[in-house]
PDB file of C-alpha atoms in Angstrom:
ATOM      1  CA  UNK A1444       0.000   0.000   0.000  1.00 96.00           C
ATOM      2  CA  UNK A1445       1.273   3.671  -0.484  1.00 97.00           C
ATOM      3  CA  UNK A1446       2.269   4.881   2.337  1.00 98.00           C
ATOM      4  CA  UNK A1447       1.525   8.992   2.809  1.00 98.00           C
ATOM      5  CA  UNK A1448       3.263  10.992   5.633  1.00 98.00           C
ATOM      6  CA  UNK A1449       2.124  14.350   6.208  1.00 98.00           C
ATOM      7  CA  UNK A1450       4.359  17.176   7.812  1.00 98.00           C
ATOM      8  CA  UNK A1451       4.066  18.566  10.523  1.00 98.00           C
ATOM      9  CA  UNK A1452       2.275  16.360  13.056  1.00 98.00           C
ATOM     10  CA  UNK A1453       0.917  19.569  14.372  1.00 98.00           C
ATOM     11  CA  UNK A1454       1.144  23.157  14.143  1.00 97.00           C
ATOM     12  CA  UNK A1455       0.570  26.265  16.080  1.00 97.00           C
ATOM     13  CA  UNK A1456      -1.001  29.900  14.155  1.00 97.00           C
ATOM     14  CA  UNK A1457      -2.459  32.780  15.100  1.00 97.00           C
ATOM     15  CA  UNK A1458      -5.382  34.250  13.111  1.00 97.00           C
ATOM     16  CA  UNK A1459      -4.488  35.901   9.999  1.00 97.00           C
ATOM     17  CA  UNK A1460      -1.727  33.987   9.025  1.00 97.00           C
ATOM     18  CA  UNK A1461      -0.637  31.663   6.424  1.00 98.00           C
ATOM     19  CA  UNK A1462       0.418  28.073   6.993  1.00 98.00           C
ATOM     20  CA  UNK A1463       1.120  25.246   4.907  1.00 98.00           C
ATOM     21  CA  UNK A1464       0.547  21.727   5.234  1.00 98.00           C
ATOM     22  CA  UNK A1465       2.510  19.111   3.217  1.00 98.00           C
ATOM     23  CA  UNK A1466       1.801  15.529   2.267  1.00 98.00           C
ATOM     24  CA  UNK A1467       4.561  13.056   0.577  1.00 98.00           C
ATOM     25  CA  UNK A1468       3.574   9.767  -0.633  1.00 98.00           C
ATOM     26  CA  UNK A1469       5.911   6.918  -0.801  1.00 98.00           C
ATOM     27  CA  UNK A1470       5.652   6.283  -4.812  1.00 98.00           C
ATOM     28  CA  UNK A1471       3.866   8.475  -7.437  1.00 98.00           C
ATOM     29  CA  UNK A1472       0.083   9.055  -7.176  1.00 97.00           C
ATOM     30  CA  UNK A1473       0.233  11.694 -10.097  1.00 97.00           C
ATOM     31  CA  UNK A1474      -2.743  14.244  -9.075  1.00 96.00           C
ATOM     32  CA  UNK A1475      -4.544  11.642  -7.222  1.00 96.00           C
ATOM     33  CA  UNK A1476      -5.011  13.415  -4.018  1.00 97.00           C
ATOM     34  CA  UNK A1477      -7.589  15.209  -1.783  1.00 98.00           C
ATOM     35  CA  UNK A1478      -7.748  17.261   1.276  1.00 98.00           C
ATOM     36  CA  UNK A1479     -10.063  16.652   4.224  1.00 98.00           C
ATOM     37  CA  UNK A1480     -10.239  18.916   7.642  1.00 98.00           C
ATOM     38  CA  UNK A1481     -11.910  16.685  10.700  1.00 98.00           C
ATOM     39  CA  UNK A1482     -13.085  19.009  13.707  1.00 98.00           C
ATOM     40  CA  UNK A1483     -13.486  17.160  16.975  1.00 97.00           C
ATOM     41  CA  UNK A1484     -16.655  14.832  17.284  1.00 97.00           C
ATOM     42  CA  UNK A1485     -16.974  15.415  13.698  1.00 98.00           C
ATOM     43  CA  UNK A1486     -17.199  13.588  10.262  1.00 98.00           C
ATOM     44  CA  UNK A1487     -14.886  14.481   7.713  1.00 98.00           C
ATOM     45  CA  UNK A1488     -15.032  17.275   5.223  1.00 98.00           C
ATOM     46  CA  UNK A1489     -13.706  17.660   1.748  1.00 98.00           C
ATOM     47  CA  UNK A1490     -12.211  20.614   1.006  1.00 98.00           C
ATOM     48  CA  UNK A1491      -9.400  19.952  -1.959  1.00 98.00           C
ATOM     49  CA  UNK A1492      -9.727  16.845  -4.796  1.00 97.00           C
ATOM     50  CA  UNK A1493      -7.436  16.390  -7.578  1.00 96.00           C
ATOM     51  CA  UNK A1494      -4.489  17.786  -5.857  1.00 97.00           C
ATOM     52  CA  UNK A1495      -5.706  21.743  -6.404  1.00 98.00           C
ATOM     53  CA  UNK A1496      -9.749  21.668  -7.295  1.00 97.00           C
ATOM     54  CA  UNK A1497     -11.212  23.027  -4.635  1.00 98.00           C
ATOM     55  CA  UNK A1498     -14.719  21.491  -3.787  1.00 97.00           C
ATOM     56  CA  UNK A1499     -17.807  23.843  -4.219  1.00 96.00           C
ATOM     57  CA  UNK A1500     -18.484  25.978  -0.792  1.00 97.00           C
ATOM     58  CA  UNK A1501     -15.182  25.579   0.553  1.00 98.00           C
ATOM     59  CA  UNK A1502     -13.542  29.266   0.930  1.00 98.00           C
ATOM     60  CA  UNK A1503     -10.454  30.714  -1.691  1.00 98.00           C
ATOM     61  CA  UNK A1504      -8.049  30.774   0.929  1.00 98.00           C
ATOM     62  CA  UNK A1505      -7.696  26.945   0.944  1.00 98.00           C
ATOM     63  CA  UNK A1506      -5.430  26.041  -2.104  1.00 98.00           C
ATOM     64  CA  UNK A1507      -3.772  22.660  -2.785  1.00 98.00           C
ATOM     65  CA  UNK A1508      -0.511  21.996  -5.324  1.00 98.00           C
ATOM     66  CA  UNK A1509       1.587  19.413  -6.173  1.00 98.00           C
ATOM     67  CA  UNK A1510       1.579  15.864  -7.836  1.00 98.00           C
ATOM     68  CA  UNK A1511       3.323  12.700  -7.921  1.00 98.00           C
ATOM     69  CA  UNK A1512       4.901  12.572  -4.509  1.00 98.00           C
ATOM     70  CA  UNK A1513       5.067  15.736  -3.043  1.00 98.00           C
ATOM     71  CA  UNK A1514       1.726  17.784  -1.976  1.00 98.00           C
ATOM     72  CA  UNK A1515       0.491  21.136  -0.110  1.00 98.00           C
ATOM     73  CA  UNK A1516      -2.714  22.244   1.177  1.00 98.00           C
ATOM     74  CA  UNK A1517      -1.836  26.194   1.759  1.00 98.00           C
ATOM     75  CA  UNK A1518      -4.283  28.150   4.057  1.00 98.00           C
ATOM     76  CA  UNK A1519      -3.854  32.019   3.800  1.00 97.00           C
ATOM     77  CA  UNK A1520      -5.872  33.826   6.491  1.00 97.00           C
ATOM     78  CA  UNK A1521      -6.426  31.887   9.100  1.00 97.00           C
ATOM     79  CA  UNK A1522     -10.031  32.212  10.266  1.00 97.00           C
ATOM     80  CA  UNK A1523     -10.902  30.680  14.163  1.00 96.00           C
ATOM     81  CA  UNK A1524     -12.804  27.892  12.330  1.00 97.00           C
ATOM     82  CA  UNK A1525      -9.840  26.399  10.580  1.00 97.00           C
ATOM     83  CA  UNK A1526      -8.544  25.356  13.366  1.00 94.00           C
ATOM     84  CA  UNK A1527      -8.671  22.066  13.143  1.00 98.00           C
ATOM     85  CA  UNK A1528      -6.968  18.426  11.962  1.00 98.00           C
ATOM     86  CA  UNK A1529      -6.673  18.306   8.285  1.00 98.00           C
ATOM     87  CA  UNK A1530      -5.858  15.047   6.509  1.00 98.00           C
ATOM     88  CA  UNK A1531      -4.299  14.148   2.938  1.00 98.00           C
ATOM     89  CA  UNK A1532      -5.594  11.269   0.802  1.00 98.00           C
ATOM     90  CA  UNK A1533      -3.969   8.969  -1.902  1.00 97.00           C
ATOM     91  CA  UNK A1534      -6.597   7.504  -4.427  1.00 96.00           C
ATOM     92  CA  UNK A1535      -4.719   6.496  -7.265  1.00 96.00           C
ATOM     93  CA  UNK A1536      -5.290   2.943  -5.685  1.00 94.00           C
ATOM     94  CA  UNK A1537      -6.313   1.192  -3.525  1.00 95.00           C
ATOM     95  CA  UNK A1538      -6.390   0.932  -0.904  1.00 96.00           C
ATOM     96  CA  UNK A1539      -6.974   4.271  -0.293  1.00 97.00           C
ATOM     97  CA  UNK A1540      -4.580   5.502   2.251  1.00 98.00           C
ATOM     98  CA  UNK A1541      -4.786   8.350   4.689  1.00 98.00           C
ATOM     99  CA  UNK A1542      -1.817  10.832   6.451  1.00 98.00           C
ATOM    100  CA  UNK A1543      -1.491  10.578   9.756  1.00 98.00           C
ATOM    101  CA  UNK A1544      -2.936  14.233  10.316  1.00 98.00           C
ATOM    102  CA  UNK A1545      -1.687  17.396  11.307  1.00 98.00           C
ATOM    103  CA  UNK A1546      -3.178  19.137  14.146  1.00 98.00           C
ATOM    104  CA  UNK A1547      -3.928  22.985  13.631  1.00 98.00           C
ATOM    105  CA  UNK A1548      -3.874  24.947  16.659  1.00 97.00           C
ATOM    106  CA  UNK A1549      -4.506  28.442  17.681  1.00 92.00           C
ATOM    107  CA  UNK A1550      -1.296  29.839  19.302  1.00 91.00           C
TER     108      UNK A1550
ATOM    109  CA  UNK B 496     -28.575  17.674   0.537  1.00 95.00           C
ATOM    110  CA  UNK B 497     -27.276  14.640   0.727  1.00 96.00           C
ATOM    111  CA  UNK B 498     -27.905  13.176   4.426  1.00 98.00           C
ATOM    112  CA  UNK B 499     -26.204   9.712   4.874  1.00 98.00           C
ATOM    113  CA  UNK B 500     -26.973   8.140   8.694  1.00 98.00           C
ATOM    114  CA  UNK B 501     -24.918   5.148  10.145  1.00 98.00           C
ATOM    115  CA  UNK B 502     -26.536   2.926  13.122  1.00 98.00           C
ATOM    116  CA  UNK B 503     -25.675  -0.595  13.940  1.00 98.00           C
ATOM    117  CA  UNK B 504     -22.622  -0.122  16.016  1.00 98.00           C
ATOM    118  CA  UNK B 505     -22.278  -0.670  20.225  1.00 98.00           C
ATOM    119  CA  UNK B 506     -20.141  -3.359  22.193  1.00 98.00           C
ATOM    120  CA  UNK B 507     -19.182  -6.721  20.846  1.00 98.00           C
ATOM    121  CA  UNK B 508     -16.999  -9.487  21.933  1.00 98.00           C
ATOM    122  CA  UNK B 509     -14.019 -10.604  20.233  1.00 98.00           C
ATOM    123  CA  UNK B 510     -15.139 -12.772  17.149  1.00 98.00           C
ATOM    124  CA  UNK B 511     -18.649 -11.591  17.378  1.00 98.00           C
ATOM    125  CA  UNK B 512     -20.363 -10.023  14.520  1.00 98.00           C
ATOM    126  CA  UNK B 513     -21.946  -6.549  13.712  1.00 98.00           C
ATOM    127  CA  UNK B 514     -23.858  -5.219  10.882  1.00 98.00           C
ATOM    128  CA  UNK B 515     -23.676  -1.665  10.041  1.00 98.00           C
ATOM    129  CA  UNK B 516     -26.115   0.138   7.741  1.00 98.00           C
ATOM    130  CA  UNK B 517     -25.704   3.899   5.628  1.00 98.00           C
ATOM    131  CA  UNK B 518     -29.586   5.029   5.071  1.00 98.00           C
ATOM    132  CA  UNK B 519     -29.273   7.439   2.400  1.00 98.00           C
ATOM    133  CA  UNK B 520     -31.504  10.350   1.106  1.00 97.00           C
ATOM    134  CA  UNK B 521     -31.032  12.637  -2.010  1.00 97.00           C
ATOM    135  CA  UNK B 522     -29.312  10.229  -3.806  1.00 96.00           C
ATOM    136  CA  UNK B 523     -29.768   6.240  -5.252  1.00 96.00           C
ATOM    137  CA  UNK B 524     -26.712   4.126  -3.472  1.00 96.00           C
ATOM    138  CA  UNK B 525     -27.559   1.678  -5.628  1.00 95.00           C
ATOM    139  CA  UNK B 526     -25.802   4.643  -8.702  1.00 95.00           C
ATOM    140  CA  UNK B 527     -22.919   5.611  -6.121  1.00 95.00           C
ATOM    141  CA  UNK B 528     -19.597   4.409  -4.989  1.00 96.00           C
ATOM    142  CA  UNK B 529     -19.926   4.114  -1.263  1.00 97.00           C
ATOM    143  CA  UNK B 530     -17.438   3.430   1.066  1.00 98.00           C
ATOM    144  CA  UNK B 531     -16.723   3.071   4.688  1.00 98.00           C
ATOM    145  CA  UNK B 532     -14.032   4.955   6.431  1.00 98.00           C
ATOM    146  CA  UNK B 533     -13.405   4.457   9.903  1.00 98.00           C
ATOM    147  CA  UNK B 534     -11.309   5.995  13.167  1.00 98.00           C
ATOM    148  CA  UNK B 535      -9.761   4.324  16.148  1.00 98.00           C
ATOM    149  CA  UNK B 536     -10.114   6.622  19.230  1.00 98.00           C
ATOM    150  CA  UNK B 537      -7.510   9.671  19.224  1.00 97.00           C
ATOM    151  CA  UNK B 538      -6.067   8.272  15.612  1.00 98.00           C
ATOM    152  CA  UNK B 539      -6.315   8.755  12.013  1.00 98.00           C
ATOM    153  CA  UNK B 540      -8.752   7.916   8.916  1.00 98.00           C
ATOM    154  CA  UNK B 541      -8.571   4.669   7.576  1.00 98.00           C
ATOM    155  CA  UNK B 542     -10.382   3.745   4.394  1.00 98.00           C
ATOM    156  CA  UNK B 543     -12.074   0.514   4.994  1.00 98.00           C
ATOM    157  CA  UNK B 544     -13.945  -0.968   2.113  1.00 98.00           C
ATOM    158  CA  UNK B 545     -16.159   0.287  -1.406  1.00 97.00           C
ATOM    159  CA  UNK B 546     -19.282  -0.534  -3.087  1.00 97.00           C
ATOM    160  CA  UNK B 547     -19.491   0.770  -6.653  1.00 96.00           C
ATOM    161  CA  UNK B 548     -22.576   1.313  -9.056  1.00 95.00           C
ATOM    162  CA  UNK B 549     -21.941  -1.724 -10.488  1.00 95.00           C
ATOM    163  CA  UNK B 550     -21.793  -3.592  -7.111  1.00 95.00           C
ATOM    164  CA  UNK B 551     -18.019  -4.642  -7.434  1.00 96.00           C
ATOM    165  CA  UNK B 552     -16.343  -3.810  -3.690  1.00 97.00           C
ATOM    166  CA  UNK B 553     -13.322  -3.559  -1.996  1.00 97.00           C
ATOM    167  CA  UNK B 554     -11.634  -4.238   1.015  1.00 98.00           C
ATOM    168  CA  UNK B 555      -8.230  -2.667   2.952  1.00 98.00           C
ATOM    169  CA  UNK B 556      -6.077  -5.710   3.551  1.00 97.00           C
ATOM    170  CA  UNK B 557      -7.211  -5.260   7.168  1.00 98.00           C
ATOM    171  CA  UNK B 558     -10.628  -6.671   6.968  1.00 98.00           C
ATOM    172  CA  UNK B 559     -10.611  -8.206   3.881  1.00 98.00           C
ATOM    173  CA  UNK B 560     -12.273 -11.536   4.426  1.00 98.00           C
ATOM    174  CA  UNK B 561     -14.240 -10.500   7.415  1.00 98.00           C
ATOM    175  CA  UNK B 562     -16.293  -7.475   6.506  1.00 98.00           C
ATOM    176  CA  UNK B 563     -18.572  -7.427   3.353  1.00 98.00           C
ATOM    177  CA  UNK B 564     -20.160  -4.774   1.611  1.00 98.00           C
ATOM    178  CA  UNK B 565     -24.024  -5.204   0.302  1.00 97.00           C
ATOM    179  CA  UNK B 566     -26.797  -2.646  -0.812  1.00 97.00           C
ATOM    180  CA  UNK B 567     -30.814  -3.072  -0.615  1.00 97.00           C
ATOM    181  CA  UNK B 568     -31.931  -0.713  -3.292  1.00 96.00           C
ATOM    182  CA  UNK B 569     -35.219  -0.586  -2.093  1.00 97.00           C
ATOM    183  CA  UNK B 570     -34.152   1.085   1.582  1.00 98.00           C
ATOM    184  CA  UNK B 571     -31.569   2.793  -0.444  1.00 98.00           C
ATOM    185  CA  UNK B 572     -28.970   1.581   2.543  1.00 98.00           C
ATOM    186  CA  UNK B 573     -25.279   0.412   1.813  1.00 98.00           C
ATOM    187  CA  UNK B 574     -24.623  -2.392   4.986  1.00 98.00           C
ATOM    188  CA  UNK B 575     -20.670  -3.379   6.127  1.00 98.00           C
ATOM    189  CA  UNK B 576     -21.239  -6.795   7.695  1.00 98.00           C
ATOM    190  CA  UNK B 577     -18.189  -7.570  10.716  1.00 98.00           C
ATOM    191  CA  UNK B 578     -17.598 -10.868  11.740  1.00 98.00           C
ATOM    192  CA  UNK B 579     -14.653 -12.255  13.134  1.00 98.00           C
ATOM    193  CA  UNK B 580     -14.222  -9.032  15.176  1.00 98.00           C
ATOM    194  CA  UNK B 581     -10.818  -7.693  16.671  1.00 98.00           C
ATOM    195  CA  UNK B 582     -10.116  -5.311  19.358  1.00 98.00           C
ATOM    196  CA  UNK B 583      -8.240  -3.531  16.277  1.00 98.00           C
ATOM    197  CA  UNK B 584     -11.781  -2.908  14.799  1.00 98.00           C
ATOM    198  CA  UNK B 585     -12.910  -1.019  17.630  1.00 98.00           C
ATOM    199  CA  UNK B 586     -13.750   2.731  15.505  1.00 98.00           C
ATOM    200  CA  UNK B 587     -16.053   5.100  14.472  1.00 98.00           C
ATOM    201  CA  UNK B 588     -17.153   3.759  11.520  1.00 98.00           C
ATOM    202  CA  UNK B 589     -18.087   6.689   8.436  1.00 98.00           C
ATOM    203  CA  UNK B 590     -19.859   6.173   5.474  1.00 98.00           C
ATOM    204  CA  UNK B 591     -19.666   8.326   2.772  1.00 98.00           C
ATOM    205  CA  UNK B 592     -20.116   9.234  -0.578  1.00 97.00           C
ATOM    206  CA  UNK B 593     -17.605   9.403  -3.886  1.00 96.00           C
ATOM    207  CA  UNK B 594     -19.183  12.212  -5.403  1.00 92.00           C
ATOM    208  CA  UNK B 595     -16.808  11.469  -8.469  1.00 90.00           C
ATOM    209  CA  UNK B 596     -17.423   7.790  -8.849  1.00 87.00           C
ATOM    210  CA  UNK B 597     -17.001   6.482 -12.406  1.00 84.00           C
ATOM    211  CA  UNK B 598     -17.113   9.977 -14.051  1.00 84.00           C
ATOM    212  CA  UNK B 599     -13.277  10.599 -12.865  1.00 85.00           C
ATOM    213  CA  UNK B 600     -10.029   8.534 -11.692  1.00 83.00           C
ATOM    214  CA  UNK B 601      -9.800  10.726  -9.240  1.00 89.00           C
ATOM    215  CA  UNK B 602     -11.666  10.295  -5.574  1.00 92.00           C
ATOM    216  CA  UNK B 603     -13.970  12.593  -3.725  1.00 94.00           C
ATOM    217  CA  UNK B 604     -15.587  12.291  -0.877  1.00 97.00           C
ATOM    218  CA  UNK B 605     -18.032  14.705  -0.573  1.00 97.00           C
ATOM    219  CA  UNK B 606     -20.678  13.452   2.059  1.00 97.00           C
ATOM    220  CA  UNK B 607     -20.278  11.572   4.926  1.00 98.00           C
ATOM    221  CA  UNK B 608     -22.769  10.566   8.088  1.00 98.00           C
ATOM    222  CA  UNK B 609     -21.902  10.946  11.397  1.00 98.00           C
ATOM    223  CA  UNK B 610     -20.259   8.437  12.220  1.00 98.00           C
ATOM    224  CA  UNK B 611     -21.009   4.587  14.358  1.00 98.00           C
ATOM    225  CA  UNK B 612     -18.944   3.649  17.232  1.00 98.00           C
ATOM    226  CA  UNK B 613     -18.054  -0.210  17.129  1.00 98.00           C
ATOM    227  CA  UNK B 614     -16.879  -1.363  20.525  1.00 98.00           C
ATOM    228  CA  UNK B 615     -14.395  -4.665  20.664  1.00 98.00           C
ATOM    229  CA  UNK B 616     -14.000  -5.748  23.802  1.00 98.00           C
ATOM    230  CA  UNK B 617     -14.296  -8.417  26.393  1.00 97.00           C
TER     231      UNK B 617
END
């Protein structure tokens, strides 16, 4: 299975800034990769498909780039509601196979 | 709006059985890829198993041989039947929706429900 490792495990902001959020994959997955921010108690949501489409509803400042091994998810702006644990995905195939998460938090 | 809503999870032994069910509304499973995701306590996402239009599936290596995926079209509900339970499979278990499915290579989960807890223990 491909193995994805997202850096850093966690990460402290302030409101206002701009962090960045990468995701490597252990072969090449060519665009084949989404986004997803979990809030506590909370399912999933999608926010970035395709390496850099952005899915309908979720805000500009919320970019993805990158393909074959080496991803970002870029947040510009921090709002209080991105704080949060945000996720990479591989689905070039399967099985699908999560990052281990990195924690956002509000320094 | 999509709503997708889990039940069937609670406590079970070791090598006991569950059956979990996704009701669906505002859309036909029966035309989506569905697929289970699920989340130890404190960890990550793990993708657990896929039911396409078609009715192929799909299984992680993890539970492959132990869980199954099925579909009644006429409750429009996707079920994951567990047997030969682990303490390993204790999770929230998610179900949710590949809003891409065959129209694209790529993957995109778009919906999901809230979420079953599934219990392993003695």
């Amino acid at each position: 299975a491909i193995q994805m490792t997202q850096s850093p495990s966690s990460l402290s902001a302030s409101v206002g800034d701009t962090v960045t959020i990468t995701c490597r994959a252990s072969e090449g997955v060519t665009d084949d990769l989404g986004w997803y921010q979990q809030k506590p108690g909370k399912a999933p949501k999608l926010l970035i498909y395709a390496a850099s489409t952005l899915q309908s509803g979720v805000p500009s400042r919320f970019s993805g780039s990158g393909s074959g091994t080496d991803f970002a998810l870029s947040i510009s702006s921090l709002q209080p509601e991105d704080f949060a644990t945000y996720y990479c995905l591989q689905d070039y195939n399967r099985p699908y196979t999560f990052g281990q998460g990195t924690k956002l938090e509000i320094k | 709006e999509v709503q997708l809503v889990e039940s069937g999870g609670g406590l079970i032994q070791p090598g006991g059985s569950l059956r979990l069910s996704c009701a669906a509304s505002e859309i036909t499973v029966s035309e989506a890829y569905m697929n289970w995701v699920r989340q130890a306590p404190g960890k990550g996402l793990e993708w657990v198993a896929l039911i396409d239009s078609g009715g192929g599936t799909d299984y992680a290596d993890s539970v492959r041989g132990r869980f199954t995926l099925s579909r009644d079209k006429s409750k429009n509900t996707v079920y994951l039947q567990m047997n030969n339970l682990r303490v390993e499979d204790t999770a929230v278990y998610f179900c949710a929706r590949d809003v891409l499915g065959a129209a694209a290579a790529e993957v995109a989960f778009d919906s999901w429900g809230q979420g079953t807890l599934v219990t392993v223990s003695s």
